[in-house]
PDB file of C-alpha atoms in Angstrom:
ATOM      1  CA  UNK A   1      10.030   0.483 -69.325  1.00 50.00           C
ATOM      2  CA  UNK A   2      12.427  -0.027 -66.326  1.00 50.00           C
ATOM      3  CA  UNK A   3      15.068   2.491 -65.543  1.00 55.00           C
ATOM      4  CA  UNK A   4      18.084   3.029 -67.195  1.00 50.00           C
ATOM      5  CA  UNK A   5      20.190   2.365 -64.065  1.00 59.00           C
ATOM      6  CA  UNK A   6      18.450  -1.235 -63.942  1.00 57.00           C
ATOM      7  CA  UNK A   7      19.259  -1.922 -67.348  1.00 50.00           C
ATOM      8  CA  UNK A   8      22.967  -1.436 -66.573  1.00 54.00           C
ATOM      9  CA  UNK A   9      22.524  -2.775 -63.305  1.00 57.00           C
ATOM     10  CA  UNK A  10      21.595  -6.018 -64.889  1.00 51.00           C
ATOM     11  CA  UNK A  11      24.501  -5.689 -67.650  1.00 60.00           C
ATOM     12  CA  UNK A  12      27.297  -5.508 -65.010  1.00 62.00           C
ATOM     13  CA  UNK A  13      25.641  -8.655 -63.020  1.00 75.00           C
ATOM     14  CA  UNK A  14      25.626 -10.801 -66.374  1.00 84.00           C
ATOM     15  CA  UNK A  15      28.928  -9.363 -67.319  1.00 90.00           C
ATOM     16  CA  UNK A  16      30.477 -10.548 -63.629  1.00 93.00           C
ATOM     17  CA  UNK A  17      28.581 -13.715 -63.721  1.00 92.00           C
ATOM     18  CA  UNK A  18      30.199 -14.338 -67.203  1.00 94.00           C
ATOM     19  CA  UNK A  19      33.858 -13.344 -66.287  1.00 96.00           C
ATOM     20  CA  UNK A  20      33.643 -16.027 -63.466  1.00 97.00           C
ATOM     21  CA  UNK A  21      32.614 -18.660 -65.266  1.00 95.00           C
ATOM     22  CA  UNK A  22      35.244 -17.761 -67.745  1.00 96.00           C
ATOM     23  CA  UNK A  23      37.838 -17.925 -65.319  1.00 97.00           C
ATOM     24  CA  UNK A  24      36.541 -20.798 -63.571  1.00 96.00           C
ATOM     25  CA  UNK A  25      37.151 -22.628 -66.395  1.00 96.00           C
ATOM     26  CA  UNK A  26      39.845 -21.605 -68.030  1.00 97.00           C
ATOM     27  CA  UNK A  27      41.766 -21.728 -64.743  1.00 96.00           C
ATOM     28  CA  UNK A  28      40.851 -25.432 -64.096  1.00 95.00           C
ATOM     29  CA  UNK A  29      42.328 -26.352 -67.833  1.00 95.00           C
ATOM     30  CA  UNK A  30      45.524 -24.489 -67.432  1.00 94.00           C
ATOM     31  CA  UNK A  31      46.436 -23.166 -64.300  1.00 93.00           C
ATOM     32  CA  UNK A  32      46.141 -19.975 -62.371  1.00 94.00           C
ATOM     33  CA  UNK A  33      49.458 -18.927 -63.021  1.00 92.00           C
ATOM     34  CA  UNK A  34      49.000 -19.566 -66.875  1.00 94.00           C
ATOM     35  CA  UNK A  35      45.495 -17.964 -67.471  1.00 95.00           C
ATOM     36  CA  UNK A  36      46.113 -14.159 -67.973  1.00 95.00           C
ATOM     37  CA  UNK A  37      43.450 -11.596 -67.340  1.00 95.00           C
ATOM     38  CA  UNK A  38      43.351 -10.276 -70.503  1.00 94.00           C
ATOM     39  CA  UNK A  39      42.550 -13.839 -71.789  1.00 95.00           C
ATOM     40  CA  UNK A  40      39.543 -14.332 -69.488  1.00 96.00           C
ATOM     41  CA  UNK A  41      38.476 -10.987 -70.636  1.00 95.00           C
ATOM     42  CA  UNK A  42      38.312 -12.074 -74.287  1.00 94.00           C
ATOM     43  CA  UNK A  43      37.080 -15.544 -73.817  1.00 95.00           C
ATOM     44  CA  UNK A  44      34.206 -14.013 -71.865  1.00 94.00           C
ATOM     45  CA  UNK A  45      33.515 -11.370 -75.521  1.00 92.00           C
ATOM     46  CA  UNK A  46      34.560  -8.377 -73.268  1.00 91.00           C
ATOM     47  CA  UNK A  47      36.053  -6.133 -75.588  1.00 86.00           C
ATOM     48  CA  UNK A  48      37.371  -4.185 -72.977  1.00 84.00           C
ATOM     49  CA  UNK A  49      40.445  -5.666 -71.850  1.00 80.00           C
ATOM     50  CA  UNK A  50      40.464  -4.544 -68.628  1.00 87.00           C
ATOM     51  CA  UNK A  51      36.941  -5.652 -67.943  1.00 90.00           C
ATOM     52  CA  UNK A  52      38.117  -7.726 -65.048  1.00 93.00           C
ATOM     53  CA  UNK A  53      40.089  -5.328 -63.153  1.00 93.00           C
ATOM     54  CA  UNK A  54      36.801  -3.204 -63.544  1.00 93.00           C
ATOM     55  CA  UNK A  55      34.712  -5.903 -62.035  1.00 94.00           C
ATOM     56  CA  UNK A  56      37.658  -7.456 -59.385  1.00 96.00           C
ATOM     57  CA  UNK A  57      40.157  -5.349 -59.168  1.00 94.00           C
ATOM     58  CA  UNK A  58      43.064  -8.021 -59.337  1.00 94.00           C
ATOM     59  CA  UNK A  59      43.370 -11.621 -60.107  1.00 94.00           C
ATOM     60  CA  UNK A  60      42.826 -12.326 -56.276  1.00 93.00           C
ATOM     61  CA  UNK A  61      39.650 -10.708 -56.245  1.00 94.00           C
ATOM     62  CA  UNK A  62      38.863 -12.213 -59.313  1.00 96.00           C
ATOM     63  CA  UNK A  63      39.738 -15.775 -57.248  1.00 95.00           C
ATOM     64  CA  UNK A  64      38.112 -15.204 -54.167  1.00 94.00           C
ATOM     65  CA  UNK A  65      34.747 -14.032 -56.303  1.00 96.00           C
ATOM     66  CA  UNK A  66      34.990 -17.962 -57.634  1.00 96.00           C
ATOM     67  CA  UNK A  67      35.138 -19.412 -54.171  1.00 95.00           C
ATOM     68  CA  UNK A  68      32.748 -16.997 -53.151  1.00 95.00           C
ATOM     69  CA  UNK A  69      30.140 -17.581 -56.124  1.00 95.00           C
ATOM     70  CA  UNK A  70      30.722 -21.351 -55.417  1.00 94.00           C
ATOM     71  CA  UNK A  71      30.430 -21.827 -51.995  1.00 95.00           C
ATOM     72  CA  UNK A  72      28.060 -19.566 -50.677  1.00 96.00           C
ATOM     73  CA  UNK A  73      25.185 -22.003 -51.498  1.00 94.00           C
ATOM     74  CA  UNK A  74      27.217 -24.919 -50.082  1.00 95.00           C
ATOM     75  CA  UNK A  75      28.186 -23.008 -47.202  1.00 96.00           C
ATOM     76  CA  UNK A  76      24.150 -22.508 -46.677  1.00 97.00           C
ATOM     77  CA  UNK A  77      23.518 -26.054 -47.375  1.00 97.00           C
ATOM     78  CA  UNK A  78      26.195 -27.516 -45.160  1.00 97.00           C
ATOM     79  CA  UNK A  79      24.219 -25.213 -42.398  1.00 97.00           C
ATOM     80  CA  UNK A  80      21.187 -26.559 -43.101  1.00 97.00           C
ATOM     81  CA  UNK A  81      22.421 -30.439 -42.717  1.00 98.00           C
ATOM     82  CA  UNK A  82      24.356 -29.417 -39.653  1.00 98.00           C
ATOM     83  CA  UNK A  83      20.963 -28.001 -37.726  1.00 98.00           C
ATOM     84  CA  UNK A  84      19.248 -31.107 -38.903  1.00 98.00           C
ATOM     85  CA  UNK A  85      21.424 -33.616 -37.071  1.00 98.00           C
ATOM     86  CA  UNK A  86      21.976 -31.266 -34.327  1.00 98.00           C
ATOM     87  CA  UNK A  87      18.211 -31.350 -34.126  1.00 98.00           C
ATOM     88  CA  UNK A  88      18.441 -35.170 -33.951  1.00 98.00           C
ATOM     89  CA  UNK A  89      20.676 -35.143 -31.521  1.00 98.00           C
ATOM     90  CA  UNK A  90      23.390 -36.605 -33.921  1.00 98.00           C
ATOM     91  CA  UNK A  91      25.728 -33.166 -33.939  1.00 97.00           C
ATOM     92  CA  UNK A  92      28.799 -34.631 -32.291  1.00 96.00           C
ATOM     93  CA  UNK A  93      28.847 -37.602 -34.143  1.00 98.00           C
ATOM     94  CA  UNK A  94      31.976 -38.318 -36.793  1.00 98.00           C
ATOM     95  CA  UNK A  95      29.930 -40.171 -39.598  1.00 98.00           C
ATOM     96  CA  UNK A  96      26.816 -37.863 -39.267  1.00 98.00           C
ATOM     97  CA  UNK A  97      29.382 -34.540 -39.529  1.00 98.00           C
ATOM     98  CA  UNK A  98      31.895 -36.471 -42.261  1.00 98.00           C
ATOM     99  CA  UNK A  99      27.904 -36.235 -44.229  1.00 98.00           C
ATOM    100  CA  UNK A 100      27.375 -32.878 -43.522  1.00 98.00           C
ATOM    101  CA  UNK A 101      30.597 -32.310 -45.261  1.00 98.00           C
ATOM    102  CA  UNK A 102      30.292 -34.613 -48.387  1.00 97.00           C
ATOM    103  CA  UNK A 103      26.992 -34.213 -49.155  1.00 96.00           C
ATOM    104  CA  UNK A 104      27.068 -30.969 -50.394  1.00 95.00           C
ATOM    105  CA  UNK A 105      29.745 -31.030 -52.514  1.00 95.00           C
ATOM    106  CA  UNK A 106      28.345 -34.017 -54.411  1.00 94.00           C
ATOM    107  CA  UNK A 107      24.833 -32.226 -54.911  1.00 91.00           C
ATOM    108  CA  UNK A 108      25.999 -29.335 -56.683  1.00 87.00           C
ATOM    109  CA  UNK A 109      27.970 -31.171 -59.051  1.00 88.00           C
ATOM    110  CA  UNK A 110      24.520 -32.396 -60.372  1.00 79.00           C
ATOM    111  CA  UNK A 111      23.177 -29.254 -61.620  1.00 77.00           C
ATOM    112  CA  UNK A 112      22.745 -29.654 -64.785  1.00 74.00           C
ATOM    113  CA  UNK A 113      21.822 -25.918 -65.587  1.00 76.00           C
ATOM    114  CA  UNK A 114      24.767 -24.401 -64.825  1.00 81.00           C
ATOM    115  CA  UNK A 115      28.429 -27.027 -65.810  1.00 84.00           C
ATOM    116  CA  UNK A 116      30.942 -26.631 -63.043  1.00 90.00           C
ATOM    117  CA  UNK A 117      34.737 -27.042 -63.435  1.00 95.00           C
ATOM    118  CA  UNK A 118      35.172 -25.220 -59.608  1.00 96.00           C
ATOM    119  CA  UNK A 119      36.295 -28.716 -58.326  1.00 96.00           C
ATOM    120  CA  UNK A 120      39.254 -28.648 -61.046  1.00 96.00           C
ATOM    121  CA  UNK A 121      40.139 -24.814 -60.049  1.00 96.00           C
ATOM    122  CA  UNK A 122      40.391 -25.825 -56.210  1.00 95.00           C
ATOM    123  CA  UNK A 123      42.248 -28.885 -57.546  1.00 94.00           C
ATOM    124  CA  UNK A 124      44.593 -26.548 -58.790  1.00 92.00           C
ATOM    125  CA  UNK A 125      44.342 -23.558 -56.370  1.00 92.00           C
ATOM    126  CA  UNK A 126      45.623 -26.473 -53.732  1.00 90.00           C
ATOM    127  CA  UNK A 127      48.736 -25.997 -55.291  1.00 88.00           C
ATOM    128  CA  UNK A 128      49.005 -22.423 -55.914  1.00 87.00           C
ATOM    129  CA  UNK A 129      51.024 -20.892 -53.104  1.00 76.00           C
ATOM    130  CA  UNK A 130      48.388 -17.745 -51.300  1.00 81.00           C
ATOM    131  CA  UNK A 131      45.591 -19.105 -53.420  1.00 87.00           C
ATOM    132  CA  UNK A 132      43.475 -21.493 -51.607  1.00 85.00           C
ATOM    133  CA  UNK A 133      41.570 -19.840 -48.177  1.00 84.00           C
ATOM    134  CA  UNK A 134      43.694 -21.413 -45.675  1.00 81.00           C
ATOM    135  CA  UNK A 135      42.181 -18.900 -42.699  1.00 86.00           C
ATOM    136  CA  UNK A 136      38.624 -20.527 -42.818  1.00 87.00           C
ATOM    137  CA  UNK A 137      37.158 -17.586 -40.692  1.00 89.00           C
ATOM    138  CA  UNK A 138      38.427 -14.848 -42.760  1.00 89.00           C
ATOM    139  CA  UNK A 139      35.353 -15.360 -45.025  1.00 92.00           C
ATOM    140  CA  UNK A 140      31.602 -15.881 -44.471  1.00 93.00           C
ATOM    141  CA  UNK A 141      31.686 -18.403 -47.323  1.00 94.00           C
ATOM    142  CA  UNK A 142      33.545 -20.800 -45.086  1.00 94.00           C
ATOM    143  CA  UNK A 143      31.251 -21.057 -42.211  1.00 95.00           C
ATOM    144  CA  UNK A 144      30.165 -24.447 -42.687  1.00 95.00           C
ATOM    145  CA  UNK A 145      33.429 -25.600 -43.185  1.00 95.00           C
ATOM    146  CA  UNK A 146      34.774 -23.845 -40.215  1.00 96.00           C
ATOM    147  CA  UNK A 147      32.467 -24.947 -38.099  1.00 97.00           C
ATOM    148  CA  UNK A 148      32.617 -28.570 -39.844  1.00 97.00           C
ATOM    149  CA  UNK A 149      36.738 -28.927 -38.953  1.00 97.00           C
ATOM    150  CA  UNK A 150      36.173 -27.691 -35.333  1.00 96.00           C
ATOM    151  CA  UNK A 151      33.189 -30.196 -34.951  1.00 97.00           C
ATOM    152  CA  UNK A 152      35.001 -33.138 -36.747  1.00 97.00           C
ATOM    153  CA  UNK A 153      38.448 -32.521 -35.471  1.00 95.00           C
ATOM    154  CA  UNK A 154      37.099 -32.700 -31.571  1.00 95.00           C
ATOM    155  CA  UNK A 155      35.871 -35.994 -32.835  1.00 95.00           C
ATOM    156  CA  UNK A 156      39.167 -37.234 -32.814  1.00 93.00           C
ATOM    157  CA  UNK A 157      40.611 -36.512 -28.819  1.00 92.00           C
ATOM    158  CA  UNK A 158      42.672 -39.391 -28.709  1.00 91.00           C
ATOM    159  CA  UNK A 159      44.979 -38.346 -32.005  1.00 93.00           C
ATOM    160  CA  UNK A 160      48.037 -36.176 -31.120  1.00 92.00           C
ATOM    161  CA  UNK A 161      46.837 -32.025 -32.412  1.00 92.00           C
ATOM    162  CA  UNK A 162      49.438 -32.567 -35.753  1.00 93.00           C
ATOM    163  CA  UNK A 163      47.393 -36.261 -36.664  1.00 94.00           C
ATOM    164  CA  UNK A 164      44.120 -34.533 -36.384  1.00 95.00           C
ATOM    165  CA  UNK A 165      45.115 -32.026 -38.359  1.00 95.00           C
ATOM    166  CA  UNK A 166      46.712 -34.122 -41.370  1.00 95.00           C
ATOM    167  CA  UNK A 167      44.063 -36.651 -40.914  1.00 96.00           C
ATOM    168  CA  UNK A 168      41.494 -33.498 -41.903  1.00 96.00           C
ATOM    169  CA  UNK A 169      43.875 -32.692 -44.698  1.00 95.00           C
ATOM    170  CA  UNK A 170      44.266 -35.895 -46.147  1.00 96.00           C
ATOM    171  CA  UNK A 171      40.395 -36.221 -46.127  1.00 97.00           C
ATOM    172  CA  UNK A 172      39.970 -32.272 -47.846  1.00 96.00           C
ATOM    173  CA  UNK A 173      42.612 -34.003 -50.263  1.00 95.00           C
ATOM    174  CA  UNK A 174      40.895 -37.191 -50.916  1.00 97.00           C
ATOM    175  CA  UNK A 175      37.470 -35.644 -51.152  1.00 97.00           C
ATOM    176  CA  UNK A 176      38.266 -32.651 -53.451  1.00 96.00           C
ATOM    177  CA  UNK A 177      40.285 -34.946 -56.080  1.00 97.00           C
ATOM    178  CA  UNK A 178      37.569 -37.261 -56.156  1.00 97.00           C
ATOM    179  CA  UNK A 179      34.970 -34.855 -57.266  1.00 96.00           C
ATOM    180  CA  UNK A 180      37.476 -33.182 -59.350  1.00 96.00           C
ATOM    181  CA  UNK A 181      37.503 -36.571 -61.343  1.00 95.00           C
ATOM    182  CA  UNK A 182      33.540 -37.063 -61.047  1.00 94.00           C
ATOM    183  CA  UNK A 183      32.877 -33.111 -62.434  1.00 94.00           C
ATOM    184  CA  UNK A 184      34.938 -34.036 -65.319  1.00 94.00           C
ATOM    185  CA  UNK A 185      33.267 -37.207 -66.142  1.00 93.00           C
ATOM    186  CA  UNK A 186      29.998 -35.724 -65.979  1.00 91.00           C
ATOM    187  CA  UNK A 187      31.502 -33.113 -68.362  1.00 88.00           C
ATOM    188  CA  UNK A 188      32.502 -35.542 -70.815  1.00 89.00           C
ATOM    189  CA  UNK A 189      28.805 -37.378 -70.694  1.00 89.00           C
ATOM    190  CA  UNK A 190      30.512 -40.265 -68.996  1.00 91.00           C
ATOM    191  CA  UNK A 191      28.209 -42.302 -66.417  1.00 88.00           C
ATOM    192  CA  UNK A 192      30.363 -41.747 -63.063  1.00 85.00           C
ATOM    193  CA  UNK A 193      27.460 -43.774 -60.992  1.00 88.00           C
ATOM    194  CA  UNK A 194      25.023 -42.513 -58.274  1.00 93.00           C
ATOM    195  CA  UNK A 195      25.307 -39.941 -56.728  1.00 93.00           C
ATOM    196  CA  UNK A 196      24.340 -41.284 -53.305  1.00 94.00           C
ATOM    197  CA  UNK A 197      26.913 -44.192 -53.634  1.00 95.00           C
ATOM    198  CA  UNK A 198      29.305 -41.777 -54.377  1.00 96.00           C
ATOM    199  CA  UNK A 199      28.491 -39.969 -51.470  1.00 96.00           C
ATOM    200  CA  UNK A 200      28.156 -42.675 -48.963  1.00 97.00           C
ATOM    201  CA  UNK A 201      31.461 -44.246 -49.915  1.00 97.00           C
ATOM    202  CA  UNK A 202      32.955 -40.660 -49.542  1.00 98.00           C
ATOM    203  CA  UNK A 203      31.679 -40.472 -45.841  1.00 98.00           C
ATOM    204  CA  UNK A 204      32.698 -44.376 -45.236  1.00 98.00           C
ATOM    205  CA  UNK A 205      36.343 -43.652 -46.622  1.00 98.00           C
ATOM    206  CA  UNK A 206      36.447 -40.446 -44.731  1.00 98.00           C
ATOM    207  CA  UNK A 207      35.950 -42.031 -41.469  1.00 98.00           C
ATOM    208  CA  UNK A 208      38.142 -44.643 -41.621  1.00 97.00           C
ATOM    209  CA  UNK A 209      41.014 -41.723 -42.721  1.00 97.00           C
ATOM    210  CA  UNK A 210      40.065 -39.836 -39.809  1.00 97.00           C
ATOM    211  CA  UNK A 211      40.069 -42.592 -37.578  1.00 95.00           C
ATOM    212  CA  UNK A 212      42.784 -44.923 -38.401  1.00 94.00           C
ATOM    213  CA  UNK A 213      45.021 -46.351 -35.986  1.00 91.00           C
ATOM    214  CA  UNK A 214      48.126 -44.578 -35.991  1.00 90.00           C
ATOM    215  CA  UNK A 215      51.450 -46.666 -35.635  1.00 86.00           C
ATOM    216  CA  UNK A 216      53.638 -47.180 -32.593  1.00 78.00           C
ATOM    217  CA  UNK A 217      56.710 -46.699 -34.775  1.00 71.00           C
ATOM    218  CA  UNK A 218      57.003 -44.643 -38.349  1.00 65.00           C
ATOM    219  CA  UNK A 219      59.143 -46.603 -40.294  1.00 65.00           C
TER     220      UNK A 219
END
């Protein structure tokens, strides 16, 4: 018979994994601002209702355990691809890094043990004012992406420092709306098409957002 301490080890780690899933969820259907910790609590059959604050301490911890949950394994993965092509001697180049970046993203939205609706929470963290990590070095979970922007943006050395950077944020915005619509589909048992199309038209629109000629005169 295992220990007693594993036994409740093991409770607390379901109980956390359940309370994030919870909130991942019911943040992407109704907001961050309108999902109360309480509710997550009881959606997630805790009768204590203070079961988050137990496990997070506050709503932000409860937020950053989401993004942390999430992209931790992307973070790794996004690694990975980047050592590959630096391997191949491909590490400076826009379309092989704008992959790095997509393909990722679309991969874990195929996991079909475990439903995601973290693509609708960032969706809606974007416009949460303090919610979405901003500092991308503040967190381990951000590596890849870190590294990814630096890599991506140095691409770029003819754009002016502000077009790089909204050319980057236009992309991040085109990219996570996108899968926010195809994790929804998938949801709903709709066909959304392959994966790898998806993918490769991600990187092909990417580039040509990041690269794009910019005009002599703004109208």
């Amino acid at each position: 018979m295992p220990p007693a301490n594993t036994n409740t080890t093991a409770t607390a780690n379901g109980t956390r994994r359940r309370l994030i899933d919870v909130a991942e969820r019911l943040f992407a259907e109704q907001g961050i601002h309108a999902t109360s910790l309480r509710e997550i609590a009881a959606a997630a059959d805790q009768r204590n209702t203070s079961a988050v604050a137990y496990h997070f301490g506050t709503k932000r911890g409860l937020i950053d355990a989401i993004y942390e949950d999430r992209l931790t394994v992307t973070t790794a993965r996004q690694l990975e691809l980047l050592e590959a092509i630096d391997a191949q001697g491909r590490g400076r180049e826009l379309r092989a890094l704008t992959g790095v970046l997509v393909r990722p993203m679309v991969e874990r939205l195929e996991d079909p043990e475990r439903p995601s609706w973290f693509l609708r929470f960032v969706v809606n963290a974007m416009y949460v004012e303090g919610i979405a990590p901003d500092d991308l070095r503040a967190h381990p979970w951000t590596r890849g992406l870190l590294r990814l922007h630096s890599r991506i943006t140095r691409c770029m050395p003819e754009l002016p420092d502000r077009i790089r950077e909204n050319r980057w944020d236009f992309f991040i915005g085109l990219l996570l709306h996108t899968l926010a619509q195809r994790e929804r589909a998938l949801q709903a048992g709709a066909d959304p098409g392959e994966p790898r199309l998806l993918a490769a038209d991600l990187v092909d629109a990417g580039v040509a957002v990041l690269t794009a000629e910019v005009s002599e005169k703004p109208w």
